[in-house]
Structure formats: C-alpha cells, structure tokens
Short mmCIF file of C-alpha atoms in Angstrom, two decimals:
data_model
loop_
_atom_site.label_atom_id
_atom_site.label_comp_id
_atom_site.label_asym_id
_atom_site.label_seq_id
_atom_site.Cartn_x
_atom_site.Cartn_y
_atom_site.Cartn_z
CA MET A 1 172.37 14.56 109.35
CA ALA A 2 169.69 13.00 111.52
CA PHE A 3 166.05 14.03 111.39
CA SER A 4 165.73 17.07 113.57
CA SER A 5 162.29 16.71 115.10
CA ASP A 6 159.69 14.17 116.15
CA TYR A 7 157.24 15.77 113.74
CA TRP A 8 158.42 13.62 110.83
CA ARG A 9 157.80 10.43 112.79
CA LYS A 10 154.36 11.53 113.96
CA HIS A 11 152.86 12.82 110.70
CA SER A 12 152.47 11.14 107.36
CA ILE A 13 152.84 12.92 104.04
CA GLU A 14 149.50 13.82 102.50
CA PHE A 15 148.48 14.80 98.98
CA SER A 16 145.25 16.76 99.29
CA VAL A 17 143.60 19.92 98.01
CA GLY A 18 145.07 21.78 100.99
CA GLU A 19 148.58 20.58 100.16
CA PHE A 20 148.12 21.68 96.54
CA THR A 21 146.83 25.15 97.45
CA GLY A 22 149.60 25.43 100.05
CA ALA A 23 152.14 24.75 97.32
CA ILE A 24 150.61 27.59 95.28
CA GLY A 25 150.87 29.86 98.32
CA ASP A 26 154.62 29.27 98.51
CA SER A 27 155.14 29.87 94.79
CA VAL A 28 153.65 33.38 94.86
CA THR A 29 156.99 35.20 95.08
CA VAL A 30 159.31 32.48 93.79
CA PHE A 31 158.02 32.20 90.22
CA PRO A 32 158.01 35.97 89.50
CA VAL A 33 161.53 36.52 90.85
CA VAL A 34 162.97 33.52 88.99
CA VAL A 35 161.32 34.51 85.70
CA ALA A 36 162.63 38.06 86.10
CA ILE A 37 166.19 36.83 86.61
CA ALA A 38 165.97 34.48 83.62
CA ALA A 39 164.52 37.23 81.42
CA LEU A 40 167.08 39.88 82.38
CA THR A 41 170.26 37.77 82.62
CA GLU A 42 171.82 34.87 80.78
CA LEU A 43 170.92 32.41 83.55
CA SER A 44 168.85 29.41 82.41
CA LEU A 45 165.26 29.33 83.66
CA THR A 46 165.32 25.56 83.34
CA HIS A 47 168.26 25.19 85.72
CA LEU A 48 166.90 27.80 88.11
CA LEU A 49 163.54 26.06 88.40
CA LEU A 50 165.08 22.61 88.68
CA GLY A 51 167.12 23.85 91.64
CA PHE A 52 163.94 24.87 93.42
CA ALA A 53 162.22 21.62 92.39
CA VAL A 54 164.94 19.38 93.81
CA PHE A 55 165.39 21.21 97.10
CA GLN A 56 161.69 21.73 97.77
CA ILE A 57 161.39 17.96 97.78
CA ILE A 58 164.66 17.27 99.62
CA TRP A 59 164.03 19.64 102.54
CA GLY A 60 160.34 18.80 102.74
CA LEU A 61 161.15 15.10 103.15
CA TYR A 62 164.15 15.74 105.39
CA TYR A 63 162.36 17.96 107.90
CA GLY A 64 158.98 16.27 107.42
CA LEU A 65 157.46 19.76 107.28
CA PRO A 66 156.16 22.28 104.72
CA VAL A 67 159.41 24.25 104.81
CA SER A 68 160.04 26.80 102.08
CA VAL A 69 162.81 27.19 99.53
CA GLU A 70 162.99 30.72 98.16
CA PRO A 71 165.38 32.95 96.21
CA MET A 72 167.91 34.89 98.25
CA LYS A 73 166.07 38.13 97.57
CA ALA A 74 168.85 40.63 98.28
CA LEU A 75 171.14 38.93 95.76
CA ALA A 76 168.23 38.46 93.35
CA ALA A 77 167.40 42.16 93.46
CA LEU A 78 171.01 43.14 92.85
CA VAL A 79 171.44 40.90 89.81
CA ILE A 80 168.06 42.02 88.41
CA ALA A 81 169.12 45.66 88.81
CA GLY A 82 172.48 44.98 87.17
CA ALA A 83 174.48 45.74 90.32
CA LEU A 84 175.87 42.18 90.27
CA THR A 85 176.97 40.13 87.29
CA VAL A 86 175.89 36.50 86.97
CA ASN A 87 179.34 35.32 88.05
CA GLU A 88 179.32 37.69 91.02
CA LEU A 89 175.89 36.33 91.96
CA ALA A 90 177.25 32.79 91.96
CA VAL A 91 180.28 33.75 94.04
CA ALA A 92 178.12 35.64 96.54
CA GLY A 93 175.82 32.62 96.84
CA LEU A 94 178.76 30.30 97.47
CA LEU A 95 180.26 32.67 100.05
CA ALA A 96 176.91 32.93 101.81
CA GLY A 97 176.63 29.16 101.68
CA VAL A 98 180.00 28.68 103.38
CA VAL A 99 179.16 31.19 106.12
CA LEU A 100 175.72 29.68 106.76
CA LEU A 101 177.17 26.17 106.90
CA VAL A 102 179.90 27.13 109.37
CA VAL A 103 177.55 29.20 111.52
CA GLY A 104 174.97 26.43 111.59
CA TRP A 105 177.41 23.63 112.36
CA THR A 106 179.07 25.58 115.15
CA GLY A 107 175.75 26.76 116.63
CA THR A 108 176.78 30.42 116.65
CA LEU A 109 173.78 31.96 114.92
CA GLY A 110 172.32 33.24 118.17
CA ARG A 111 175.50 35.12 119.02
CA ILE A 112 175.59 36.77 115.59
CA GLU A 113 171.92 37.70 115.70
CA GLN A 114 172.33 40.00 118.69
CA TYR A 115 174.51 42.34 116.63
CA VAL A 116 172.07 42.54 113.73
CA GLY A 117 168.93 44.07 115.21
CA GLN A 118 165.45 43.81 113.77
CA PRO A 119 165.46 47.43 112.45
CA VAL A 120 168.63 46.63 110.47
CA ILE A 121 167.11 43.51 108.90
CA ARG A 122 163.94 45.44 108.05
CA GLY A 123 166.03 48.27 106.60
CA VAL A 124 167.83 45.86 104.28
CA GLN A 125 164.46 44.45 103.21
CA LEU A 126 163.21 47.95 102.50
CA GLY A 127 166.35 48.79 100.53
CA VAL A 128 165.99 45.63 98.44
CA GLY A 129 162.36 46.54 97.80
CA LEU A 130 163.29 50.05 96.67
CA ILE A 131 165.95 48.69 94.28
CA LEU A 132 163.44 46.28 92.76
CA LEU A 133 160.85 49.05 92.49
CA GLU A 134 163.29 51.31 90.64
CA THR A 135 164.08 48.51 88.16
CA GLY A 136 160.40 47.68 87.76
CA VAL A 137 159.47 51.29 86.97
CA GLN A 138 162.23 51.50 84.36
CA LEU A 139 161.00 48.35 82.62
CA SER A 140 157.36 49.44 82.81
CA LEU A 141 158.09 52.62 80.88
CA ASP A 142 158.94 50.56 77.78
CA GLY A 143 155.28 49.91 76.94
CA LEU A 144 152.46 51.94 78.46
CA THR A 145 149.61 49.78 77.14
CA LEU A 146 150.90 46.52 78.62
CA THR A 147 151.87 48.32 81.81
CA LEU A 148 148.34 49.68 82.28
CA LEU A 149 146.86 46.27 81.49
CA SER A 150 149.08 44.65 84.11
CA ILE A 151 148.26 47.28 86.71
CA GLY A 152 144.55 46.74 86.01
CA VAL A 153 144.89 42.98 86.50
CA ALA A 154 146.82 43.51 89.73
CA ALA A 155 144.21 45.98 90.98
CA VAL A 156 141.40 43.47 90.42
CA VAL A 157 143.31 40.77 92.31
CA ILE A 158 144.12 43.13 95.19
CA VAL A 159 140.51 44.38 95.45
CA ALA A 160 139.39 40.73 95.54
CA GLY A 161 141.52 40.32 98.66
CA TYR A 162 144.50 38.40 97.25
CA GLN A 163 147.19 41.05 97.35
CA LYS A 164 150.10 38.63 97.84
CA ALA A 165 149.03 36.66 94.76
CA SER A 166 148.87 39.73 92.50
CA ALA A 167 152.41 39.35 91.11
CA LEU A 168 151.82 35.67 90.28
CA VAL A 169 148.52 36.46 88.54
CA VAL A 170 150.12 39.20 86.41
CA LEU A 171 152.90 36.75 85.58
CA CYS A 172 150.34 34.16 84.44
CA VAL A 173 148.59 36.76 82.28
CA GLY A 174 151.96 37.63 80.78
CA VAL A 175 152.61 33.96 80.01
CA ILE A 176 149.23 33.66 78.25
CA PHE A 177 149.94 36.83 76.27
CA THR A 178 153.36 35.50 75.27
CA ILE A 179 151.91 32.17 74.12
CA THR A 180 149.46 34.03 71.87
CA GLN A 181 152.45 35.78 70.29
CA VAL A 182 154.98 32.93 69.92
CA GLY A 183 152.88 29.79 70.34
CA VAL A 184 153.24 26.93 72.82
CA PRO A 185 156.94 26.19 73.36
CA ALA A 186 158.27 22.70 72.77
CA PRO A 187 159.49 20.85 75.88
CA GLN A 188 163.25 21.06 76.39
CA LEU A 189 165.27 18.78 78.64
CA PRO A 190 168.21 20.53 80.31
CA ALA A 191 171.83 19.50 79.96
CA LEU A 192 173.56 18.63 83.22
CA THR A 193 176.68 20.76 83.59
CA VAL A 194 178.91 21.64 86.53
CA SER A 195 180.58 25.05 86.54
CA LEU A 196 182.35 27.03 89.24
CA PRO A 197 182.62 30.82 88.92
CA SER A 198 186.04 32.39 88.50
CA LEU A 199 187.79 33.76 91.56
CA SER A 200 188.15 37.01 89.63
CA SER A 201 184.45 37.56 90.33
CA ILE A 202 185.21 38.22 93.99
CA SER A 203 184.70 41.98 94.06
CA VAL A 204 183.59 44.67 96.46
CA ALA A 205 180.06 44.36 95.02
CA THR A 206 180.17 40.60 95.64
CA LEU A 207 181.18 41.02 99.26
CA GLU A 208 178.64 43.79 99.87
CA GLY A 209 175.88 41.68 98.36
CA THR A 210 176.89 38.67 100.46
CA VAL A 211 176.84 40.68 103.68
CA ALA A 212 173.47 42.24 102.85
CA GLN A 213 171.99 38.85 102.03
CA LEU A 214 173.29 37.30 105.23
CA ALA A 215 171.61 40.09 107.19
CA MET A 216 168.25 39.13 105.71
CA THR A 217 168.93 35.41 105.96
CA VAL A 218 169.76 35.46 109.66
CA GLY A 219 166.49 37.16 110.58
CA ASN A 220 163.99 35.98 107.98
CA ALA A 221 165.25 32.65 106.70
CA ALA A 222 166.64 31.21 109.93
CA VAL A 223 165.27 32.75 113.13
CA ALA A 224 161.79 33.73 111.91
CA THR A 225 161.34 30.46 110.00
CA SER A 226 162.27 28.45 113.09
CA LEU A 227 159.70 30.36 115.13
CA LEU A 228 156.95 29.87 112.54
CA LEU A 229 157.59 26.13 112.26
CA SER A 230 157.22 25.93 116.02
CA ASP A 231 154.05 28.08 116.10
CA TYR A 232 152.28 26.45 113.14
CA TYR A 233 153.43 22.84 113.35
CA ASP A 234 154.76 22.44 116.91
CA ALA A 235 158.11 21.44 115.39
CA ASP A 236 161.49 21.87 117.05
CA VAL A 237 163.70 23.01 114.17
CA SER A 238 166.45 25.36 115.32
CA ALA A 239 167.74 28.37 113.43
CA ASP A 240 171.16 26.71 113.35
CA GLU A 241 169.71 23.61 111.64
CA LEU A 242 168.08 25.80 109.01
CA SER A 243 171.33 27.70 108.55
CA THR A 244 173.18 24.41 107.98
CA SER A 245 170.68 23.17 105.40
CA MET A 246 170.80 26.51 103.55
CA GLY A 247 174.58 26.36 103.43
CA MET A 248 174.59 22.81 102.06
CA MET A 249 171.89 23.67 99.53
CA ASN A 250 173.83 26.54 97.98
CA LEU A 251 177.17 24.74 97.87
CA PHE A 252 175.56 21.86 95.97
CA ALA A 253 173.09 23.77 93.79
CA ILE A 254 174.99 26.82 92.50
CA PRO A 255 177.68 24.84 90.60
CA LEU A 256 174.80 23.06 88.79
CA GLY A 257 173.34 26.33 87.49
CA ALA A 258 170.83 27.09 90.24
CA MET A 259 170.63 30.47 91.94
CA PRO A 260 171.31 31.28 95.62
CA MET A 261 168.43 29.88 97.66
CA CYS A 262 167.29 30.00 101.26
CA HIS A 263 164.47 29.00 103.53
CA GLY A 264 162.02 31.77 104.42
CA SER A 265 159.30 32.63 106.89
CA GLY A 266 157.17 34.13 104.11
CA GLY A 267 157.06 30.83 102.24
CA VAL A 268 156.15 28.91 105.39
CA ALA A 269 153.40 31.42 106.19
CA GLY A 270 152.14 31.19 102.59
CA LYS A 271 152.02 27.39 102.70
CA TYR A 272 150.20 27.38 106.04
CA ALA A 273 147.71 30.10 105.07
CA PHE A 274 146.78 28.24 101.89
CA GLY A 275 146.27 24.89 103.62
CA ALA A 276 149.58 22.98 103.69
CA ARG A 277 150.00 20.78 106.75
CA THR A 278 152.55 18.18 105.61
CA ALA A 279 155.59 17.84 103.37
CA GLY A 280 153.23 16.74 100.61
CA SER A 281 153.01 20.40 99.57
CA ASN A 282 156.77 20.40 99.00
CA VAL A 283 156.58 17.33 96.78
CA ILE A 284 153.70 18.83 94.80
CA LEU A 285 155.49 22.15 94.37
CA GLY A 286 158.72 20.41 93.40
CA VAL A 287 156.90 18.56 90.62
CA MET A 288 155.27 21.80 89.48
CA TYR A 289 158.66 23.53 89.26
CA ALA A 290 160.12 20.59 87.33
CA VAL A 291 157.27 20.62 84.80
CA ALA A 292 157.62 24.40 84.39
CA ALA A 293 161.37 23.99 83.89
CA VAL A 294 160.80 21.71 80.91
CA LEU A 295 157.99 23.74 79.34
CA ALA A 296 158.68 27.41 80.07
CA VAL A 297 162.06 28.09 78.49
CA GLY A 298 160.75 29.47 75.22
CA ILE A 299 158.27 31.73 76.97
CA VAL A 300 160.88 33.68 78.96
CA ALA A 301 162.76 34.93 75.92
CA ALA A 302 159.59 36.56 74.55
CA PHE A 303 158.05 37.69 77.86
CA PRO A 304 157.00 41.38 77.62
CA LEU A 305 159.31 43.53 79.74
CA PRO A 306 156.62 46.10 80.71
CA MET A 307 154.58 43.33 82.33
CA LEU A 308 157.72 42.05 84.01
CA GLY A 309 158.29 45.55 85.35
CA VAL A 310 154.86 45.55 87.00
CA VAL A 311 155.59 42.11 88.48
CA LEU A 312 158.80 43.45 90.01
CA GLY A 313 156.96 46.49 91.30
CA LEU A 314 154.40 44.31 93.08
CA ILE A 315 157.13 42.19 94.66
CA ALA A 316 158.92 45.37 95.72
CA ILE A 317 155.80 46.69 97.43
CA GLU A 318 155.43 43.46 99.43
CA LEU A 319 159.07 43.61 100.51
CA GLY A 320 158.70 47.27 101.40
CA ARG A 321 155.61 46.61 103.49
CA ALA A 322 157.45 43.89 105.40
CA GLY A 323 160.39 46.22 105.88
CA LEU A 324 158.22 48.89 107.48
CA ASP A 325 157.11 46.49 110.22
CA THR A 326 159.95 47.63 112.45
CA ASP A 327 160.77 48.54 116.02
CA HIS A 328 162.62 51.71 114.95
CA LEU A 329 161.12 53.33 111.87
CA PRO A 330 163.64 56.20 111.43
CA LEU A 331 166.61 53.81 111.45
CA THR A 332 164.89 51.38 109.08
CA LEU A 333 163.92 54.15 106.66
CA GLY A 334 167.44 55.55 106.76
CA ILE A 335 168.99 52.15 105.96
CA GLY A 336 166.52 51.55 103.13
CA LEU A 337 167.08 54.93 101.49
CA LEU A 338 170.86 54.68 101.91
CA GLY A 339 170.74 51.26 100.25
CA LEU A 340 168.91 52.74 97.28
CA MET A 341 171.20 55.77 96.95
CA THR A 342 174.53 53.93 97.52
CA ASN A 343 174.34 50.15 97.86
CA ILE A 344 172.92 47.57 100.24
CA GLY A 345 176.30 46.62 101.69
CA ILE A 346 177.14 50.14 102.81
CA ALA A 347 173.62 50.59 104.17
CA PHE A 348 173.94 47.39 106.20
CA VAL A 349 177.27 48.39 107.77
CA VAL A 350 176.12 51.92 108.58
CA GLY A 351 172.78 50.63 109.87
CA THR A 352 174.41 48.04 112.11
CA LEU A 353 176.74 50.65 113.61
CA GLY A 354 173.75 52.93 114.14
CA TYR A 355 171.78 50.16 115.80
CA LEU A 356 174.65 49.26 118.15
CA LEU A 357 175.08 52.95 119.04
CA LEU A 358 171.38 53.26 119.85
CA GLU A 359 171.56 50.12 121.99
CA TYR A 360 174.58 51.48 123.83
CA MET A 361 172.92 54.83 124.46
CA SER A 362 169.76 53.20 125.78
#
C-alpha cells in the first residue's frame, strides 16, 4: 500500500504538549470500553491494549495523520451485555474485517452507503447506547455508595465543562480506589499466542452483530472520518482507504487476542480538539497503551463493578446524544428502541427497509 496523501510528505512528526493532550483526547472512550470488556469477559486486558498500541502507531505513521483507532462499539456493547460470547465477538470482527477489506479494495463503499441512510446509522448508535445504559444500570445497583461517589465525580467533571472526559475520570478514580484495596500490581509481560475462533461460533447473533457494526462503521468510521481528516488537516484520505485499513487491522489483530477495532470520527475530533496536529499523538498514545497493558492487568480483576456501571452509563449517554443528531428523529428513535427490545441486527434491517420506503415515497 502506498502512502495515500501528500500530507505525510509535507508535515513532520512532532512530540509536543499538544500532541500529548491530543492523545488523551482520543483515549477518552477507548480506555473505559476496553476495561469494561476485560472486567466482564475472559478477554485479556493486556492483549486488548497492545492491539490498540500497535495499530495507533502503525496507522498514524502510515497515513501521517492523527487518525484514530477505536473499539467497534456495536460489537463491544453486545459482548459487554452478554448478547455475544467472546468467540462470537472474534468471529464477528473477522467477518467485518473481510467485508471492509473487500469493500475498500473494490472501491464500492459509496454505492453501499446510499442504502444505509444517516437516520439508520444514528438509530444503530442510539440502540447501542441504550444497551450499554441498561448494562451500566444493572452493574451500578450492586453498590449504592460507590455508584453515588462515581456519579458525584462525573457531575463535577461535567460542570467543569469536560463532559466527554467524565467516563475517563471516573475510570481513573476507580483505578486509584482499586490500588488502595489490592496494592500496586506487578508488571506482567504478555505471552504471544495465535488463536482462531471455531466456525461453530458463526451464529445468528454473530451475523446480526456484524451487520449492525458495519452500519456504524460505514458512516462513522469511514465516511465521517474521511471528511474530518479533510476538514481538519486538508488530507485526501478516502473512505475506501480507511475501509481497507480497518479490514487489514482486524484480520491481523483478532487472532492475536485483540478486539475488533476501527477508525472513528470521534477519535479524530478528540485528537484535534485537544491539540493533536501530527502523527506524534498516535505514537504517544500507542506507548501509553503499551505501558498500561503491562501494568494494569491486576487492577481489572478487582475493579469495582458499580463504578464500572457508571462508566458504561456515561459512555452510553455520549453515544445516545450522537444518535439523536439525526435527519429523521422518529425513524432513529424507532430503530434505537427496537434494538433495545429485540436486537441490533433486527433493528438495522427494519430501519433500513423503513428508510428506503421513506426515500421512495418522497
């Protein structure tokens, strides 16, 4: 793959305060989601974080831009809620990777996008947010004192004007609390293993999760990210290029124990808003993830679930707010609620048919 834009040749990589704060801006939603998955499933936090570490650096250097690498949030929400097993998560990530790679290589993303309207994508986001919120509330009920403490911390952060950082701050408070209970964990180096999920994990839930994730990925991780890179950095990175790199990333990373990952417009916006202007922020963030991977394993096992519930609730609210920024609120709300009451896959199919019907009637 050749470098996709002249940006890389025109701009050097910098390591400055702005690049550091930009890296923090991109980590706001990544760390909480990854810790939640590690705490609630048998997946290894070390391997999850190392996946983000490696590909933050790879794609930052490849594109020469502060691109983001984020969890595939629809699949993350489903495995957190118990709707997908760990093996089904891996299979769904690999299936999504194959589709994204083929779509990107063949340059067909634009033709697919026209059938998945913005209200459908927003509805899936809303549904994912509602699923995370339901799980977060259930976990929060396990300990009222820690839940109220976490809500108080989040309220202070939000009042101070840093709403998007509230989940990360609560997570940090939870880490400090855990260290006071179990002590500072000893560093642990991960074992390198390669494992492919069994084909028996291909289920209806797997396919529904894959379809729902692709709906979000097309709009948020490919098209919107391409537009933001152009607006913020005057970079010509097409949605098909981003789709290709996401496909390659998942096919390489998931067999090594990482989780399904994608690019994302939210991460790019977070990096830019907090000062990132070069791929230096990706290198800094990659190093931060790698250090956390070595140090944080012992903390996850003892992390208080009520505080984790509040973290999930805060992430859910952000996803829900993004989902409500729609061109057709009734359709988006209907898809979101249907996703909560049935599943995201059914909601996506019904929502897409509804969107196409509305387009035909107009």
